[in-house]
């Protein structure tokens, strides 16, 4: 606190003054790692004199919906088509969980379209699909991957909704395949995608909260 006297400022420590190094001292931990930075954290970092700190890059999550029955929202659906909602919902969840979504659109039920989508996902930190994860005639995603270097981790989980889910690797890229049913897809995303993103961000494991 400063007061004006005889043409000069006189400094004195009042009851509401902050002394030098009262907020943090030499060698004191400024902020622990393993957390999502908030506006408050940024202020604390700046008050400790740090202009830059190392952080994790947001994981890039490639998202693909599959199915001849799907059209993008805003398009005109045919007589046997519906609006695809999974990609929008999963992308919003990815953003909320700290990732960066890459929308690969909708692939029709043709193997060449699936192959093109896998190529487009190259460079992503994770490839997420909805639809084509079961054993029906038009469930092509898992079958195509199985013949193109896919190393399975698991397939089908004893949950409902969300049973037809698979996980594995294509090269170094993790692949999570989920049901095309919107509720099943979101349940699978909550249980499997959210902790995967947290792990890539270096965050501690926590119970799913949707």
mmCIF file of C-alpha atoms in Angstrom:
data_model
loop_
_atom_site.group_PDB
_atom_site.id
_atom_site.type_symbol
_atom_site.label_atom_id
_atom_site.label_comp_id
_atom_site.label_asym_id
_atom_site.label_seq_id
_atom_site.Cartn_x
_atom_site.Cartn_y
_atom_site.Cartn_z
ATOM 1 C CA UNK A 1 0.000 0.000 0.000
ATOM 2 C CA UNK A 2 1.249 3.492 -0.783
ATOM 3 C CA UNK A 3 0.304 6.881 0.703
ATOM 4 C CA UNK A 4 1.091 10.384 -0.518
ATOM 5 C CA UNK A 5 3.069 12.582 1.878
ATOM 6 C CA UNK A 6 5.275 15.625 1.322
ATOM 7 C CA UNK A 7 5.291 15.131 -2.450
ATOM 8 C CA UNK A 8 6.519 11.536 -2.212
ATOM 9 C CA UNK A 9 4.986 8.049 -2.020
ATOM 10 C CA UNK A 10 5.604 6.259 1.246
ATOM 11 C CA UNK A 11 5.227 2.456 1.165
ATOM 12 C CA UNK A 12 3.956 0.625 4.183
ATOM 13 C CA UNK A 13 2.488 -2.803 4.810
ATOM 14 C CA UNK A 14 -1.192 -2.496 5.587
ATOM 15 C CA UNK A 15 -3.534 -5.287 6.757
ATOM 16 C CA UNK A 16 -4.602 -6.047 3.176
ATOM 17 C CA UNK A 17 -1.194 -5.801 1.533
ATOM 18 C CA UNK A 18 0.567 -8.671 -0.209
ATOM 19 C CA UNK A 19 4.239 -8.966 0.591
ATOM 20 C CA UNK A 20 6.804 -9.984 -1.980
ATOM 21 C CA UNK A 21 6.936 -13.793 -2.458
ATOM 22 C CA UNK A 22 3.833 -14.213 -0.289
ATOM 23 C CA UNK A 23 1.986 -15.865 -3.197
ATOM 24 C CA UNK A 24 4.849 -18.193 -4.106
ATOM 25 C CA UNK A 25 8.409 -18.599 -3.036
ATOM 26 C CA UNK A 26 11.574 -19.773 -4.757
ATOM 27 C CA UNK A 27 11.422 -23.493 -5.437
ATOM 28 C CA UNK A 28 7.722 -23.743 -4.608
ATOM 29 C CA UNK A 29 5.498 -25.752 -6.983
ATOM 30 C CA UNK A 30 3.442 -23.329 -9.033
ATOM 31 C CA UNK A 31 0.937 -25.770 -10.564
ATOM 32 C CA UNK A 32 0.778 -29.565 -10.598
ATOM 33 C CA UNK A 33 0.708 -31.387 -13.927
ATOM 34 C CA UNK A 34 -2.033 -33.744 -15.037
ATOM 35 C CA UNK A 35 -4.908 -31.269 -15.261
ATOM 36 C CA UNK A 36 -6.894 -29.317 -17.828
ATOM 37 C CA UNK A 37 -5.772 -25.702 -17.641
ATOM 38 C CA UNK A 38 -8.469 -23.229 -16.623
ATOM 39 C CA UNK A 39 -8.454 -19.438 -16.776
ATOM 40 C CA UNK A 40 -7.480 -19.441 -13.099
ATOM 41 C CA UNK A 41 -4.555 -21.779 -13.816
ATOM 42 C CA UNK A 42 -3.330 -19.495 -16.614
ATOM 43 C CA UNK A 43 -3.350 -16.575 -14.189
ATOM 44 C CA UNK A 44 -1.417 -18.577 -11.591
ATOM 45 C CA UNK A 45 1.186 -19.586 -14.187
ATOM 46 C CA UNK A 46 1.609 -15.959 -15.277
ATOM 47 C CA UNK A 47 1.891 -14.776 -11.661
ATOM 48 C CA UNK A 48 4.767 -17.211 -11.193
ATOM 49 C CA UNK A 49 6.601 -15.517 -14.047
ATOM 50 C CA UNK A 50 6.212 -18.242 -16.677
ATOM 51 C CA UNK A 51 5.539 -17.060 -20.215
ATOM 52 C CA UNK A 52 5.370 -20.624 -21.615
ATOM 53 C CA UNK A 53 4.699 -24.064 -20.161
ATOM 54 C CA UNK A 54 4.710 -27.506 -21.847
ATOM 55 C CA UNK A 55 1.240 -28.884 -22.603
ATOM 56 C CA UNK A 56 -0.255 -31.900 -24.389
ATOM 57 C CA UNK A 57 -1.621 -31.441 -27.891
ATOM 58 C CA UNK A 58 -5.327 -32.119 -28.275
ATOM 59 C CA UNK A 59 -5.815 -35.665 -29.614
ATOM 60 C CA UNK A 60 -7.119 -35.714 -33.195
ATOM 61 C CA UNK A 61 -10.103 -38.047 -33.415
ATOM 62 C CA UNK A 62 -11.246 -39.032 -36.917
ATOM 63 C CA UNK A 63 -14.986 -39.779 -36.969
ATOM 64 C CA UNK A 64 -16.786 -41.780 -39.654
ATOM 65 C CA UNK A 65 -20.450 -42.731 -39.941
ATOM 66 C CA UNK A 66 -21.411 -45.556 -42.286
ATOM 67 C CA UNK A 67 -24.615 -46.686 -43.935
ATOM 68 C CA UNK A 68 -26.606 -46.202 -47.142
ATOM 69 C CA UNK A 69 -29.559 -45.151 -44.999
ATOM 70 C CA UNK A 70 -27.836 -41.992 -43.735
ATOM 71 C CA UNK A 71 -27.749 -38.464 -45.122
ATOM 72 C CA UNK A 72 -26.146 -35.369 -43.629
ATOM 73 C CA UNK A 73 -28.359 -33.006 -41.639
ATOM 74 C CA UNK A 74 -29.596 -30.311 -44.017
ATOM 75 C CA UNK A 75 -29.684 -32.658 -47.016
ATOM 76 C CA UNK A 76 -32.859 -34.100 -48.516
ATOM 77 C CA UNK A 77 -33.374 -37.703 -47.344
ATOM 78 C CA UNK A 78 -34.679 -40.356 -49.705
ATOM 79 C CA UNK A 79 -37.657 -42.567 -48.914
ATOM 80 C CA UNK A 80 -35.487 -45.082 -47.040
ATOM 81 C CA UNK A 81 -33.067 -42.642 -45.423
ATOM 82 C CA UNK A 82 -32.679 -40.798 -42.124
ATOM 83 C CA UNK A 83 -30.495 -37.965 -40.926
ATOM 84 C CA UNK A 84 -27.188 -39.089 -39.490
ATOM 85 C CA UNK A 85 -26.732 -37.762 -35.949
ATOM 86 C CA UNK A 86 -23.867 -39.871 -34.618
ATOM 87 C CA UNK A 87 -20.996 -37.869 -36.090
ATOM 88 C CA UNK A 88 -22.333 -34.572 -34.749
ATOM 89 C CA UNK A 89 -22.941 -36.009 -31.280
ATOM 90 C CA UNK A 90 -19.584 -37.790 -31.092
ATOM 91 C CA UNK A 91 -17.742 -34.704 -32.384
ATOM 92 C CA UNK A 92 -19.394 -32.573 -29.685
ATOM 93 C CA UNK A 93 -18.373 -35.133 -27.068
ATOM 94 C CA UNK A 94 -14.785 -35.162 -28.360
ATOM 95 C CA UNK A 95 -14.587 -31.373 -28.008
ATOM 96 C CA UNK A 96 -16.088 -31.505 -24.495
ATOM 97 C CA UNK A 97 -13.558 -34.176 -23.493
ATOM 98 C CA UNK A 98 -10.559 -32.209 -24.765
ATOM 99 C CA UNK A 99 -10.021 -33.653 -28.244
ATOM 100 C CA UNK A 100 -10.121 -32.285 -31.774
ATOM 101 C CA UNK A 101 -12.717 -33.985 -34.016
ATOM 102 C CA UNK A 102 -12.058 -34.672 -37.691
ATOM 103 C CA UNK A 103 -15.346 -35.323 -39.505
ATOM 104 C CA UNK A 104 -14.872 -37.827 -42.318
ATOM 105 C CA UNK A 105 -18.534 -37.663 -43.283
ATOM 106 C CA UNK A 106 -20.744 -40.620 -44.189
ATOM 107 C CA UNK A 107 -19.441 -43.662 -46.055
ATOM 108 C CA UNK A 108 -21.965 -45.762 -48.008
ATOM 109 C CA UNK A 109 -22.040 -49.528 -47.552
ATOM 110 C CA UNK A 110 -19.298 -50.256 -50.089
ATOM 111 C CA UNK A 111 -15.837 -51.604 -49.358
ATOM 112 C CA UNK A 112 -14.131 -48.995 -51.525
ATOM 113 C CA UNK A 113 -15.769 -46.229 -49.479
ATOM 114 C CA UNK A 114 -14.569 -47.842 -46.253
ATOM 115 C CA UNK A 115 -11.053 -48.120 -47.678
ATOM 116 C CA UNK A 116 -11.051 -44.436 -48.680
ATOM 117 C CA UNK A 117 -12.199 -43.437 -45.213
ATOM 118 C CA UNK A 118 -9.416 -45.418 -43.534
ATOM 119 C CA UNK A 119 -6.903 -43.687 -45.813
ATOM 120 C CA UNK A 120 -8.409 -40.308 -44.904
ATOM 121 C CA UNK A 121 -8.001 -41.094 -41.216
ATOM 122 C CA UNK A 122 -4.235 -41.516 -41.571
ATOM 123 C CA UNK A 123 -2.421 -39.214 -39.167
ATOM 124 C CA UNK A 124 -5.243 -39.124 -36.630
ATOM 125 C CA UNK A 125 -4.576 -40.194 -33.073
ATOM 126 C CA UNK A 126 -7.680 -42.391 -33.122
ATOM 127 C CA UNK A 127 -10.220 -43.553 -35.719
ATOM 128 C CA UNK A 128 -13.837 -43.855 -34.532
ATOM 129 C CA UNK A 129 -16.617 -45.383 -36.616
ATOM 130 C CA UNK A 130 -20.340 -45.778 -36.057
ATOM 131 C CA UNK A 131 -22.191 -48.482 -37.957
ATOM 132 C CA UNK A 132 -20.815 -51.629 -39.529
ATOM 133 C CA UNK A 133 -19.651 -53.119 -36.233
ATOM 134 C CA UNK A 134 -22.000 -56.088 -36.069
ATOM 135 C CA UNK A 135 -22.383 -59.187 -38.276
ATOM 136 C CA UNK A 136 -25.120 -58.171 -40.719
ATOM 137 C CA UNK A 137 -24.811 -58.306 -44.483
ATOM 138 C CA UNK A 138 -24.130 -54.572 -44.633
ATOM 139 C CA UNK A 139 -21.875 -54.379 -41.566
ATOM 140 C CA UNK A 140 -18.684 -54.012 -43.579
ATOM 141 C CA UNK A 141 -16.300 -52.006 -41.408
ATOM 142 C CA UNK A 142 -14.967 -54.726 -39.126
ATOM 143 C CA UNK A 143 -14.839 -57.255 -41.957
ATOM 144 C CA UNK A 144 -12.836 -54.944 -44.219
ATOM 145 C CA UNK A 145 -10.434 -54.015 -41.432
ATOM 146 C CA UNK A 146 -9.874 -57.700 -40.608
ATOM 147 C CA UNK A 147 -8.455 -58.290 -44.100
ATOM 148 C CA UNK A 148 -6.249 -55.172 -44.093
ATOM 149 C CA UNK A 149 -3.883 -55.492 -41.153
ATOM 150 C CA UNK A 150 -6.315 -54.848 -38.329
ATOM 151 C CA UNK A 151 -5.048 -56.251 -35.010
ATOM 152 C CA UNK A 152 -8.129 -56.830 -32.811
ATOM 153 C CA UNK A 153 -8.168 -56.028 -29.130
ATOM 154 C CA UNK A 154 -11.756 -56.962 -28.354
ATOM 155 C CA UNK A 155 -15.111 -57.387 -30.063
ATOM 156 C CA UNK A 156 -18.511 -57.318 -28.347
ATOM 157 C CA UNK A 157 -18.931 -56.300 -24.734
ATOM 158 C CA UNK A 158 -21.602 -57.554 -22.341
ATOM 159 C CA UNK A 159 -23.460 -54.243 -22.141
ATOM 160 C CA UNK A 160 -26.770 -53.092 -23.523
ATOM 161 C CA UNK A 161 -27.058 -50.802 -25.345
ATOM 162 C CA UNK A 162 -23.631 -50.854 -26.976
ATOM 163 C CA UNK A 163 -22.791 -54.547 -27.332
ATOM 164 C CA UNK A 164 -21.541 -54.509 -30.958
ATOM 165 C CA UNK A 165 -18.340 -52.550 -30.268
ATOM 166 C CA UNK A 166 -14.792 -53.424 -31.280
ATOM 167 C CA UNK A 167 -11.332 -52.034 -30.682
ATOM 168 C CA UNK A 168 -7.926 -52.687 -32.193
ATOM 169 C CA UNK A 169 -5.078 -51.223 -34.200
ATOM 170 C CA UNK A 170 -4.448 -50.453 -37.843
ATOM 171 C CA UNK A 171 -0.715 -49.929 -37.839
ATOM 172 C CA UNK A 172 -0.148 -47.564 -34.922
ATOM 173 C CA UNK A 173 -3.622 -46.018 -35.079
ATOM 174 C CA UNK A 174 -6.226 -47.141 -32.521
ATOM 175 C CA UNK A 175 -9.634 -47.929 -34.014
ATOM 176 C CA UNK A 176 -12.884 -47.900 -32.052
ATOM 177 C CA UNK A 177 -15.904 -49.264 -33.906
ATOM 178 C CA UNK A 178 -19.349 -48.648 -32.465
ATOM 179 C CA UNK A 179 -22.931 -49.488 -33.269
ATOM 180 C CA UNK A 180 -24.863 -47.264 -35.622
ATOM 181 C CA UNK A 181 -27.663 -46.925 -33.101
ATOM 182 C CA UNK A 182 -27.343 -43.383 -31.684
ATOM 183 C CA UNK A 183 -27.903 -44.393 -28.050
ATOM 184 C CA UNK A 184 -25.509 -47.350 -28.340
ATOM 185 C CA UNK A 185 -22.890 -45.144 -29.994
ATOM 186 C CA UNK A 186 -22.999 -42.543 -27.229
ATOM 187 C CA UNK A 187 -22.870 -45.176 -24.494
ATOM 188 C CA UNK A 188 -19.804 -46.725 -26.160
ATOM 189 C CA UNK A 189 -18.211 -43.296 -26.582
ATOM 190 C CA UNK A 190 -18.724 -42.554 -22.894
ATOM 191 C CA UNK A 191 -17.289 -45.867 -21.723
ATOM 192 C CA UNK A 192 -14.414 -46.280 -24.194
ATOM 193 C CA UNK A 193 -13.684 -43.029 -26.050
ATOM 194 C CA UNK A 194 -13.716 -40.632 -23.130
ATOM 195 C CA UNK A 195 -11.075 -42.487 -21.051
ATOM 196 C CA UNK A 196 -8.982 -42.971 -24.197
ATOM 197 C CA UNK A 197 -8.901 -39.220 -24.794
ATOM 198 C CA UNK A 198 -8.102 -38.622 -21.114
ATOM 199 C CA UNK A 199 -5.192 -41.064 -21.334
ATOM 200 C CA UNK A 200 -3.836 -39.318 -24.443
ATOM 201 C CA UNK A 201 -4.055 -36.010 -22.564
ATOM 202 C CA UNK A 202 -2.183 -37.476 -19.608
ATOM 203 C CA UNK A 203 -5.145 -36.986 -17.271
ATOM 204 C CA UNK A 204 -5.849 -39.329 -14.363
ATOM 205 C CA UNK A 205 -8.529 -41.974 -14.823
ATOM 206 C CA UNK A 206 -11.932 -41.073 -13.429
ATOM 207 C CA UNK A 207 -15.402 -42.524 -13.318
ATOM 208 C CA UNK A 208 -17.499 -41.781 -16.443
ATOM 209 C CA UNK A 209 -19.795 -38.782 -16.032
ATOM 210 C CA UNK A 210 -21.994 -37.829 -18.965
#
